[in-house]
Amino acid sequence: MVVEFRIPLDAPNIGELEKEYVMRALESGYVSSVGPMVTEFEECFAAYVGARYAVATVNGTAALHLALRLLGIGPGDEVIVPALTFIATVNPVVYAGATPVVVDVDPLTWNIDPGKVEKAITERTRAIIPVHLYGNPADMRRILDVAREYDLYVVEDATEALGATYKGQHVGTFGDIGVFSFNGNKVITTGGGGMLVTSNPDLASRARLLVNQGRAPEAIEYEHLEIGYNYRLTNLQAALGLAQLERLPDFLSTKQRNAALYRELLQDKPGLEWQHELEEAVSNWWLFSVLIDPDNFGVDRNAARGKLVAAGIQVRPLFMPLTKQPSYKHYGLNGCPKAESLHKNGLNLPSTSFLTAEDIRHVCEVLLSR
Ligand SMILES: *Cc1c(COP(=O)(O)O)cnc(C)c1O
């Protein structure tokens, strides 16, 4: 059963433009992975984030898997990941046959702690996957410094961070490869979908090959140069994506305005905190989230959550850290107290791009009510 919340956390924002573009795709007969709108979506997306190449994929998880395959990461290799993230950052490391190495996060930005990355490096380390959690840019300057010093690849998990910038540059364009997601709950959606971006022409052309079963481009025969995947986005999904991309600036300004209002209404309230942006970082505020210190706030995260849900307000605890995941138990990952404490006290608040100032005020009233 789908629970209807009066104020949704991260619902998609679908309007007339989406209907128009999807109808156009339907009427063209191009519904599957061959079709002009996929290329158009890739080109518009690359131009928006300022990457040289963009390759559309069936989802963000597939794009991450593809990224690791493109970089030749496999058995015997270690890949450094943050403890606090959605599981899809880490599963592709295992799909590739490599070993995830977990690093704790910074308690202010909630992103991978660059100081701890260096300590986790061994002679088997091949790559770092920084995540821009909830849209907040990670410390790319320090991460890139460490990567350069130890000759590691950087794959940016920017799946939550479309539109966020660091030093005026879009996140996802700092590493060797950047990855985005267009799942239904992300800043823009194609139903399900993803994008891999890079400035390396060889990686881009090989990505195009691998998403299409390794098939030789423009060949008459079904000749397959490499063992690839069926990871392509469809033309129907790209139609939705093109409409969403046009509306993205509006979505971003609404989210940033609402996050600013949350900060204004919640500042000076004892026991509440939220993610800090680094200097020169601009979050897209995909999900505005609070940390609740029960001793100073009066009630704990679970009690606050219960009160909001009872009022028809959709909220969610922060991601369960990797060190606590049953599926990763056999890796024996531990030693990430910062991620664990954020998870214990953190709550994502409604951040959907069609919420009004009135909605945000109501959420804060309920949160602060006694
Ligand atoms: C959404 C998400 C992904 C995966 O994207 P999908 O399109 O859902 O496969 C990966 N990493 C993080 C941090 C995400 O939030």
mmCIF file of N, CA, C and O in Angstrom, residues 83-178:
data_model
loop_
_atom_site.group_PDB
_atom_site.id
_atom_site.type_symbol
_atom_site.label_atom_id
_atom_site.label_comp_id
_atom_site.label_asym_id
_atom_site.label_seq_id
_atom_site.Cartn_x
_atom_site.Cartn_y
_atom_site.Cartn_z
ATOM 1 N N ALA A 83 31.342 5.783 5.046
ATOM 2 C CA ALA A 83 30.485 4.913 5.857
ATOM 3 C C ALA A 83 29.016 5.305 5.750
ATOM 4 O O ALA A 83 28.136 4.468 5.889
ATOM 5 N N LEU A 84 28.765 6.598 5.516
ATOM 6 C CA LEU A 84 27.381 7.082 5.501
ATOM 7 C C LEU A 84 26.976 7.385 4.060
ATOM 8 O O LEU A 84 27.332 8.423 3.503
ATOM 9 N N THR A 85 26.232 6.455 3.460
ATOM 10 C CA THR A 85 25.745 6.657 2.100
ATOM 11 C C THR A 85 24.649 5.647 1.832
ATOM 12 O O THR A 85 24.412 4.738 2.621
ATOM 13 N N PHE A 86 23.970 5.831 0.689
ATOM 14 C CA PHE A 86 23.033 4.819 0.228
ATOM 15 C C PHE A 86 23.843 3.617 -0.251
ATOM 16 O O PHE A 86 24.933 3.781 -0.806
ATOM 17 N N ILE A 87 23.311 2.438 -0.049
ATOM 18 C CA ILE A 87 24.036 1.188 -0.308
ATOM 19 C C ILE A 87 24.532 1.076 -1.764
ATOM 20 O O ILE A 87 25.513 0.384 -2.041
ATOM 21 N N ALA A 88 23.853 1.785 -2.678
ATOM 22 C CA ALA A 88 24.202 1.689 -4.103
ATOM 23 C C ALA A 88 25.555 2.305 -4.437
ATOM 24 O O ALA A 88 26.070 2.113 -5.530
ATOM 25 N N THR A 89 26.157 3.038 -3.498
ATOM 26 C CA THR A 89 27.533 3.499 -3.707
ATOM 27 C C THR A 89 28.479 2.301 -3.651
ATOM 28 O O THR A 89 29.487 2.261 -4.354
ATOM 29 N N VAL A 90 28.141 1.347 -2.790
ATOM 30 C CA VAL A 90 29.084 0.292 -2.411
ATOM 31 C C VAL A 90 28.843 -1.014 -3.169
ATOM 32 O O VAL A 90 29.803 -1.706 -3.545
ATOM 33 N N ASN A 91 27.583 -1.358 -3.414
ATOM 34 C CA ASN A 91 27.307 -2.628 -4.096
ATOM 35 C C ASN A 91 28.075 -2.775 -5.410
ATOM 36 O O ASN A 91 28.595 -3.865 -5.682
ATOM 37 N N PRO A 92 28.183 -1.722 -6.231
ATOM 38 C CA PRO A 92 28.927 -1.885 -7.495
ATOM 39 C C PRO A 92 30.402 -2.267 -7.293
ATOM 40 O O PRO A 92 30.994 -2.909 -8.162
ATOM 41 N N VAL A 93 30.991 -1.883 -6.167
ATOM 42 C CA VAL A 93 32.379 -2.286 -5.871
ATOM 43 C C VAL A 93 32.435 -3.810 -5.785
ATOM 44 O O VAL A 93 33.341 -4.450 -6.326
ATOM 45 N N VAL A 94 31.409 -4.370 -5.143
ATOM 46 C CA VAL A 94 31.352 -5.831 -5.005
ATOM 47 C C VAL A 94 31.003 -6.483 -6.348
ATOM 48 O O VAL A 94 31.571 -7.514 -6.705
ATOM 49 N N TYR A 95 30.096 -5.854 -7.122
ATOM 50 C CA TYR A 95 29.788 -6.403 -8.458
ATOM 51 C C TYR A 95 31.076 -6.533 -9.276
ATOM 52 O O TYR A 95 31.228 -7.460 -10.065
ATOM 53 N N ALA A 96 31.967 -5.535 -9.122
ATOM 54 C CA ALA A 96 33.216 -5.518 -9.897
ATOM 55 C C ALA A 96 34.226 -6.531 -9.371
ATOM 56 O O ALA A 96 35.273 -6.730 -9.973
ATOM 57 N N GLY A 97 33.922 -7.143 -8.240
ATOM 58 C CA GLY A 97 34.831 -8.134 -7.663
ATOM 59 C C GLY A 97 35.882 -7.521 -6.756
ATOM 60 O O GLY A 97 36.764 -8.208 -6.268
ATOM 61 N N ALA A 98 35.788 -6.223 -6.522
ATOM 62 C CA ALA A 98 36.763 -5.530 -5.667
ATOM 63 C C ALA A 98 36.263 -5.490 -4.223
ATOM 64 O O ALA A 98 35.150 -5.941 -3.925
ATOM 65 N N THR A 99 37.087 -4.943 -3.336
ATOM 66 C CA THR A 99 36.771 -4.930 -1.902
ATOM 67 C C THR A 99 36.525 -3.502 -1.429
ATOM 68 O O THR A 99 37.393 -2.644 -1.588
ATOM 69 N N PRO A 100 35.346 -3.243 -0.829
ATOM 70 C CA PRO A 100 35.117 -1.903 -0.280
ATOM 71 C C PRO A 100 35.871 -1.707 1.039
ATOM 72 O O PRO A 100 35.910 -2.613 1.869
ATOM 73 N N VAL A 101 36.460 -0.530 1.175
ATOM 74 C CA VAL A 101 37.132 -0.158 2.422
ATOM 75 C C VAL A 101 36.404 1.075 2.939
ATOM 76 O O VAL A 101 36.282 2.076 2.230
ATOM 77 N N VAL A 102 35.899 0.979 4.161
ATOM 78 C CA VAL A 102 35.026 2.024 4.667
ATOM 79 C C VAL A 102 35.812 3.082 5.456
ATOM 80 O O VAL A 102 36.736 2.750 6.194
ATOM 81 N N VAL A 103 35.437 4.342 5.244
ATOM 82 C CA VAL A 103 36.077 5.461 5.941
ATOM 83 C C VAL A 103 34.981 6.304 6.582
ATOM 84 O O VAL A 103 33.927 6.538 5.968
ATOM 85 N N ASP A 104 35.216 6.757 7.788
ATOM 86 C CA ASP A 104 34.211 7.540 8.516
ATOM 87 C C ASP A 104 34.030 8.925 7.865
ATOM 88 O O ASP A 104 34.852 9.362 7.065
ATOM 89 N N VAL A 105 32.939 9.564 8.247
ATOM 90 C CA VAL A 105 32.605 10.852 7.640
ATOM 91 C C VAL A 105 32.921 12.002 8.590
ATOM 92 O O VAL A 105 33.118 11.803 9.795
ATOM 93 N N ASP A 106 32.954 13.196 8.020
ATOM 94 C CA ASP A 106 33.171 14.414 8.786
ATOM 95 C C ASP A 106 31.851 14.793 9.463
ATOM 96 O O ASP A 106 30.808 14.811 8.809
ATOM 97 N N PRO A 107 31.873 15.094 10.772
ATOM 98 C CA PRO A 107 30.601 15.353 11.466
ATOM 99 C C PRO A 107 29.915 16.651 11.031
ATOM 100 O O PRO A 107 28.736 16.829 11.310
ATOM 101 N N LEU A 108 30.615 17.536 10.359
ATOM 102 C CA LEU A 108 29.980 18.788 9.923
ATOM 103 C C LEU A 108 29.378 18.676 8.520
ATOM 104 O O LEU A 108 28.230 19.036 8.305
ATOM 105 N N THR A 109 30.167 18.168 7.558
ATOM 106 C CA THR A 109 29.642 18.056 6.184
ATOM 107 C C THR A 109 28.878 16.754 5.968
ATOM 108 O O THR A 109 28.150 16.617 4.997
ATOM 109 N N TRP A 110 29.113 15.747 6.817
ATOM 110 C CA TRP A 110 28.554 14.396 6.728
ATOM 111 C C TRP A 110 29.154 13.616 5.552
ATOM 112 O O TRP A 110 28.677 12.547 5.193
ATOM 113 N N ASN A 111 30.181 14.171 4.924
ATOM 114 C CA ASN A 111 30.838 13.517 3.783
ATOM 115 C C ASN A 111 32.146 12.881 4.214
ATOM 116 O O ASN A 111 32.675 13.191 5.291
ATOM 117 N N ILE A 112 32.689 12.021 3.346
ATOM 118 C CA ILE A 112 33.911 11.283 3.648
ATOM 119 C C ILE A 112 34.983 12.233 4.188
ATOM 120 O O ILE A 112 35.174 13.339 3.676
ATOM 121 N N ASP A 113 35.655 11.806 5.261
ATOM 122 C CA ASP A 113 36.649 12.636 5.944
ATOM 123 C C ASP A 113 37.991 12.483 5.220
ATOM 124 O O ASP A 113 38.615 11.420 5.291
ATOM 125 N N PRO A 114 38.442 13.526 4.516
ATOM 126 C CA PRO A 114 39.666 13.387 3.706
ATOM 127 C C PRO A 114 40.888 13.002 4.545
ATOM 128 O O PRO A 114 41.766 12.285 4.069
ATOM 129 N N GLY A 115 40.911 13.467 5.799
ATOM 130 C CA GLY A 115 42.035 13.133 6.678
ATOM 131 C C GLY A 115 42.107 11.644 6.954
ATOM 132 O O GLY A 115 43.193 11.088 7.165
ATOM 133 N N LYS A 116 40.960 10.981 6.961
ATOM 134 C CA LYS A 116 40.922 9.543 7.253
ATOM 135 C C LYS A 116 41.108 8.694 5.996
ATOM 136 O O LYS A 116 41.413 7.506 6.095
ATOM 137 N N VAL A 117 40.901 9.309 4.845
ATOM 138 C CA VAL A 117 41.080 8.561 3.589
ATOM 139 C C VAL A 117 42.521 8.083 3.491
ATOM 140 O O VAL A 117 42.797 6.918 3.196
ATOM 141 N N GLU A 118 43.448 9.002 3.773
ATOM 142 C CA GLU A 118 44.860 8.681 3.616
ATOM 143 C C GLU A 118 45.262 7.476 4.477
ATOM 144 O O GLU A 118 46.024 6.628 4.042
ATOM 145 N N LYS A 119 44.702 7.410 5.684
ATOM 146 C CA LYS A 119 45.042 6.313 6.601
ATOM 147 C C LYS A 119 44.521 4.962 6.114
ATOM 148 O O LYS A 119 44.994 3.914 6.534
ATOM 149 N N ALA A 120 43.507 4.992 5.232
ATOM 150 C CA ALA A 120 42.892 3.740 4.767
ATOM 151 C C ALA A 120 43.572 3.186 3.513
ATOM 152 O O ALA A 120 43.239 2.102 3.046
ATOM 153 N N ILE A 121 44.520 3.944 2.977
ATOM 154 C CA ILE A 121 45.165 3.539 1.723
ATOM 155 C C ILE A 121 46.175 2.417 1.969
ATOM 156 O O ILE A 121 46.963 2.477 2.910
ATOM 157 N N THR A 122 46.113 1.385 1.129
ATOM 158 C CA THR A 122 47.103 0.298 1.158
ATOM 159 C C THR A 122 47.680 0.176 -0.250
ATOM 160 O O THR A 122 47.273 0.912 -1.150
ATOM 161 N N GLU A 123 48.569 -0.793 -0.465
ATOM 162 C CA GLU A 123 49.123 -0.922 -1.823
ATOM 163 C C GLU A 123 48.094 -1.495 -2.802
ATOM 164 O O GLU A 123 48.316 -1.477 -4.005
ATOM 165 N N ARG A 124 46.941 -1.934 -2.267
ATOM 166 C CA ARG A 124 45.904 -2.474 -3.152
ATOM 167 C C ARG A 124 44.848 -1.421 -3.519
ATOM 168 O O ARG A 124 43.976 -1.677 -4.350
ATOM 169 N N THR A 125 44.877 -0.278 -2.876
ATOM 170 C CA THR A 125 43.856 0.746 -3.128
ATOM 171 C C THR A 125 43.965 1.266 -4.558
ATOM 172 O O THR A 125 45.065 1.608 -5.006
ATOM 173 N N ARG A 126 42.823 1.312 -5.252
ATOM 174 C CA ARG A 126 42.843 1.787 -6.640
ATOM 175 C C ARG A 126 41.983 3.042 -6.839
ATOM 176 O O ARG A 126 42.230 3.802 -7.755
ATOM 177 N N ALA A 127 40.963 3.193 -5.997
ATOM 178 C CA ALA A 127 40.030 4.303 -6.246
ATOM 179 C C ALA A 127 39.363 4.775 -4.961
ATOM 180 O O ALA A 127 39.296 4.046 -3.970
ATOM 181 N N ILE A 128 38.879 6.022 -5.021
ATOM 182 C CA ILE A 128 38.060 6.601 -3.950
ATOM 183 C C ILE A 128 36.712 6.964 -4.573
ATOM 184 O O ILE A 128 36.677 7.514 -5.679
ATOM 185 N N ILE A 129 35.632 6.639 -3.866
ATOM 186 C CA ILE A 129 34.306 7.099 -4.320
ATOM 187 C C ILE A 129 33.756 8.083 -3.295
ATOM 188 O O ILE A 129 33.071 7.691 -2.344
ATOM 189 N N PRO A 130 34.038 9.384 -3.438
ATOM 190 C CA PRO A 130 33.387 10.348 -2.556
ATOM 191 C C PRO A 130 31.920 10.488 -2.949
ATOM 192 O O PRO A 130 31.573 10.400 -4.127
ATOM 193 N N VAL A 131 31.080 10.671 -1.949
ATOM 194 C CA VAL A 131 29.642 10.880 -2.186
ATOM 195 C C VAL A 131 29.311 12.301 -1.733
ATOM 196 O O VAL A 131 29.755 12.715 -0.650
ATOM 197 N N HIS A 132 28.562 13.026 -2.521
ATOM 198 C CA HIS A 132 28.102 14.359 -2.115
ATOM 199 C C HIS A 132 26.745 14.151 -1.440
ATOM 200 O O HIS A 132 25.687 14.271 -2.068
ATOM 201 N N LEU A 133 26.814 13.825 -0.152
ATOM 202 C CA LEU A 133 25.626 13.314 0.539
ATOM 203 C C LEU A 133 24.517 14.352 0.668
ATOM 204 O O LEU A 133 24.768 15.477 1.127
ATOM 205 N N TYR A 134 23.331 13.944 0.290
ATOM 206 C CA TYR A 134 22.129 14.799 0.326
ATOM 207 C C TYR A 134 22.332 16.088 -0.482
ATOM 208 O O TYR A 134 21.662 17.088 -0.235
ATOM 209 N N GLY A 135 23.294 16.036 -1.413
ATOM 210 C CA GLY A 135 23.522 17.176 -2.296
ATOM 211 C C GLY A 135 24.632 18.110 -1.854
ATOM 212 O O GLY A 135 24.926 19.093 -2.544
ATOM 213 N N ASN A 136 25.254 17.809 -0.704
ATOM 214 C CA ASN A 136 26.282 18.701 -0.152
ATOM 215 C C ASN A 136 27.675 18.310 -0.663
ATOM 216 O O ASN A 136 28.120 17.193 -0.408
ATOM 217 N N PRO A 137 28.355 19.207 -1.382
ATOM 218 C CA PRO A 137 29.650 18.848 -1.969
ATOM 219 C C PRO A 137 30.685 18.375 -0.945
ATOM 220 O O PRO A 137 30.885 19.005 0.098
ATOM 221 N N ALA A 138 31.336 17.274 -1.267
ATOM 222 C CA ALA A 138 32.439 16.763 -0.444
ATOM 223 C C ALA A 138 33.675 17.630 -0.687
ATOM 224 O O ALA A 138 33.720 18.431 -1.621
ATOM 225 N N ASP A 139 34.688 17.430 0.158
ATOM 226 C CA ASP A 139 35.893 18.257 0.072
ATOM 227 C C ASP A 139 36.773 17.772 -1.091
ATOM 228 O O ASP A 139 37.760 17.060 -0.903
ATOM 229 N N MET A 140 36.394 18.173 -2.310
ATOM 230 C CA MET A 140 37.073 17.651 -3.503
ATOM 231 C C MET A 140 38.526 18.091 -3.585
ATOM 232 O O MET A 140 39.352 17.366 -4.122
ATOM 233 N N ARG A 141 38.843 19.254 -3.059
ATOM 234 C CA ARG A 141 40.241 19.690 -3.143
ATOM 235 C C ARG A 141 41.151 18.700 -2.409
ATOM 236 O O ARG A 141 42.129 18.214 -2.965
ATOM 237 N N ARG A 142 40.773 18.367 -1.177
ATOM 238 C CA ARG A 142 41.628 17.457 -0.389
ATOM 239 C C ARG A 142 41.569 16.030 -0.915
ATOM 240 O O ARG A 142 42.556 15.303 -0.891
ATOM 241 N N ILE A 143 40.402 15.631 -1.408
ATOM 242 C CA ILE A 143 40.283 14.265 -1.950
ATOM 243 C C ILE A 143 41.150 14.122 -3.209
ATOM 244 O O ILE A 143 41.869 13.129 -3.378
ATOM 245 N N LEU A 144 41.111 15.132 -4.064
ATOM 246 C CA LEU A 144 41.920 15.074 -5.289
ATOM 247 C C LEU A 144 43.416 15.123 -4.966
ATOM 248 O O LEU A 144 44.219 14.469 -5.633
ATOM 249 N N ASP A 145 43.776 15.880 -3.929
ATOM 250 C CA ASP A 145 45.191 15.912 -3.511
ATOM 251 C C ASP A 145 45.674 14.524 -3.101
ATOM 252 O O ASP A 145 46.741 14.083 -3.520
ATOM 253 N N VAL A 146 44.876 13.852 -2.269
ATOM 254 C CA VAL A 146 45.256 12.503 -1.816
ATOM 255 C C VAL A 146 45.312 11.554 -3.013
ATOM 256 O O VAL A 146 46.250 10.761 -3.156
ATOM 257 N N ALA A 147 44.323 11.654 -3.897
ATOM 258 C CA ALA A 147 44.269 10.757 -5.059
ATOM 259 C C ALA A 147 45.504 10.946 -5.943
ATOM 260 O O ALA A 147 46.100 9.977 -6.419
ATOM 261 N N ARG A 148 45.907 12.201 -6.119
ATOM 262 C CA ARG A 148 47.074 12.481 -6.958
ATOM 263 C C ARG A 148 48.339 11.918 -6.312
ATOM 264 O O ARG A 148 49.156 11.281 -6.966
ATOM 265 N N GLU A 149 48.433 12.127 -5.002
ATOM 266 C CA GLU A 149 49.641 11.687 -4.301
ATOM 267 C C GLU A 149 49.811 10.167 -4.362
ATOM 268 O O GLU A 149 50.924 9.673 -4.496
ATOM 269 N N TYR A 150 48.698 9.438 -4.256
ATOM 270 C CA TYR A 150 48.789 7.971 -4.218
ATOM 271 C C TYR A 150 48.385 7.327 -5.547
ATOM 272 O O TYR A 150 48.231 6.111 -5.615
ATOM 273 N N ASP A 151 48.184 8.141 -6.566
ATOM 274 C CA ASP A 151 47.864 7.643 -7.901
ATOM 275 C C ASP A 151 46.577 6.789 -7.889
ATOM 276 O O ASP A 151 46.574 5.634 -8.317
ATOM 277 N N LEU A 152 45.520 7.369 -7.366
ATOM 278 C CA LEU A 152 44.231 6.672 -7.279
ATOM 279 C C LEU A 152 43.217 7.331 -8.215
ATOM 280 O O LEU A 152 43.287 8.529 -8.471
ATOM 281 N N TYR A 153 42.269 6.534 -8.681
ATOM 282 C CA TYR A 153 41.154 7.091 -9.441
ATOM 283 C C TYR A 153 40.133 7.685 -8.474
ATOM 284 O O TYR A 153 39.999 7.225 -7.331
ATOM 285 N N VAL A 154 39.395 8.678 -8.986
ATOM 286 C CA VAL A 154 38.279 9.242 -8.222
ATOM 287 C C VAL A 154 37.004 9.098 -9.048
ATOM 288 O O VAL A 154 36.936 9.577 -10.180
ATOM 289 N N VAL A 155 36.033 8.387 -8.485
ATOM 290 C CA VAL A 155 34.706 8.260 -9.101
ATOM 291 C C VAL A 155 33.748 9.002 -8.182
ATOM 292 O O VAL A 155 33.529 8.583 -7.042
ATOM 293 N N GLU A 156 33.220 10.121 -8.643
ATOM 294 C CA GLU A 156 32.322 10.901 -7.782
ATOM 295 C C GLU A 156 30.910 10.345 -7.837
ATOM 296 O O GLU A 156 30.315 10.269 -8.916
ATOM 297 N N ASP A 157 30.377 9.995 -6.686
ATOM 298 C CA ASP A 157 28.971 9.617 -6.605
ATOM 299 C C ASP A 157 28.179 10.919 -6.391
ATOM 300 O O ASP A 157 27.989 11.370 -5.264
ATOM 301 N N ALA A 158 27.760 11.504 -7.531
ATOM 302 C CA ALA A 158 27.006 12.764 -7.495
ATOM 303 C C ALA A 158 25.527 12.497 -7.732
ATOM 304 O O ALA A 158 24.784 13.377 -8.168
ATOM 305 N N THR A 159 25.111 11.267 -7.424
ATOM 306 C CA THR A 159 23.728 10.855 -7.705
ATOM 307 C C THR A 159 22.687 11.731 -7.006
ATOM 308 O O THR A 159 21.569 11.838 -7.472
ATOM 309 N N GLU A 160 23.076 12.320 -5.870
ATOM 310 C CA GLU A 160 22.122 13.134 -5.106
ATOM 311 C C GLU A 160 22.366 14.625 -5.312
ATOM 312 O O GLU A 160 21.672 15.443 -4.716
ATOM 313 N N ALA A 161 23.374 14.941 -6.124
ATOM 314 C CA ALA A 161 23.920 16.304 -6.051
ATOM 315 C C ALA A 161 23.854 17.075 -7.363
ATOM 316 O O ALA A 161 24.617 18.032 -7.548
ATOM 317 N N LEU A 162 22.943 16.712 -8.257
ATOM 318 C CA LEU A 162 22.856 17.451 -9.519
ATOM 319 C C LEU A 162 22.586 18.932 -9.231
ATOM 320 O O LEU A 162 21.650 19.272 -8.504
ATOM 321 N N GLY A 163 23.417 19.797 -9.795
ATOM 322 C CA GLY A 163 23.240 21.234 -9.613
ATOM 323 C C GLY A 163 24.088 21.812 -8.501
ATOM 324 O O GLY A 163 24.231 23.030 -8.405
ATOM 325 N N ALA A 164 24.656 20.952 -7.649
ATOM 326 C CA ALA A 164 25.520 21.459 -6.570
ATOM 327 C C ALA A 164 26.892 21.809 -7.148
ATOM 328 O O ALA A 164 27.346 21.171 -8.103
ATOM 329 N N THR A 165 27.540 22.819 -6.564
ATOM 330 C CA THR A 165 28.833 23.242 -7.089
ATOM 331 C C THR A 165 29.862 23.392 -5.977
ATOM 332 O O THR A 165 29.525 23.593 -4.805
ATOM 333 N N TYR A 166 31.122 23.286 -6.384
ATOM 334 C CA TYR A 166 32.251 23.498 -5.476
ATOM 335 C C TYR A 166 33.239 24.390 -6.220
ATOM 336 O O TYR A 166 33.630 24.063 -7.343
ATOM 337 N N LYS A 167 33.575 25.510 -5.629
ATOM 338 C CA LYS A 167 34.411 26.526 -6.296
ATOM 339 C C LYS A 167 33.848 26.865 -7.683
ATOM 340 O O LYS A 167 34.594 27.002 -8.663
ATOM 341 N N GLY A 168 32.531 26.951 -7.776
ATOM 342 C CA GLY A 168 31.885 27.358 -9.024
ATOM 343 C C GLY A 168 31.801 26.279 -10.089
ATOM 344 O O GLY A 168 31.293 26.531 -11.183
ATOM 345 N N GLN A 169 32.292 25.088 -9.797
ATOM 346 C CA GLN A 169 32.285 23.990 -10.778
ATOM 347 C C GLN A 169 31.296 22.916 -10.311
ATOM 348 O O GLN A 169 31.216 22.620 -9.117
ATOM 349 N N HIS A 170 30.551 22.351 -11.266
ATOM 350 C CA HIS A 170 29.560 21.335 -10.893
ATOM 351 C C HIS A 170 30.228 20.097 -10.311
ATOM 352 O O HIS A 170 31.225 19.608 -10.861
ATOM 353 N N VAL A 171 29.685 19.585 -9.219
ATOM 354 C CA VAL A 171 30.179 18.315 -8.694
ATOM 355 C C VAL A 171 29.874 17.229 -9.728
ATOM 356 O O VAL A 171 28.936 17.342 -10.520
ATOM 357 N N GLY A 172 30.697 16.209 -9.724
ATOM 358 C CA GLY A 172 30.589 15.159 -10.740
ATOM 359 C C GLY A 172 31.606 15.348 -11.853
ATOM 360 O O GLY A 172 31.868 14.431 -12.619
ATOM 361 N N THR A 173 32.188 16.579 -11.921
ATOM 362 C CA THR A 173 33.148 16.862 -12.997
ATOM 363 C C THR A 173 34.578 17.000 -12.471
ATOM 364 O O THR A 173 35.471 17.405 -13.203
ATOM 365 N N PHE A 174 34.789 16.663 -11.194
ATOM 366 C CA PHE A 174 36.136 16.794 -10.630
ATOM 367 C C PHE A 174 36.952 15.512 -10.801
ATOM 368 O O PHE A 174 38.154 15.555 -11.033
ATOM 369 N N GLY A 175 36.293 14.377 -10.661
ATOM 370 C CA GLY A 175 37.003 13.100 -10.686
ATOM 371 C C GLY A 175 37.221 12.598 -12.102
ATOM 372 O O GLY A 175 36.910 13.273 -13.083
ATOM 373 N N ASP A 176 37.774 11.375 -12.210
ATOM 374 C CA ASP A 176 37.951 10.754 -13.526
ATOM 375 C C ASP A 176 36.586 10.515 -14.163
ATOM 376 O O ASP A 176 36.419 10.656 -15.369
ATOM 377 N N ILE A 177 35.637 10.123 -13.313
ATOM 378 C CA ILE A 177 34.267 9.859 -13.760
ATOM 379 C C ILE A 177 33.323 10.378 -12.683
ATOM 380 O O ILE A 177 33.614 10.289 -11.485
ATOM 381 N N GLY A 178 32.186 10.914 -13.113
ATOM 382 C CA GLY A 178 31.130 11.320 -12.189
ATOM 383 C C GLY A 178 29.845 10.598 -12.568
ATOM 384 O O GLY A 178 29.618 10.298 -13.741
#
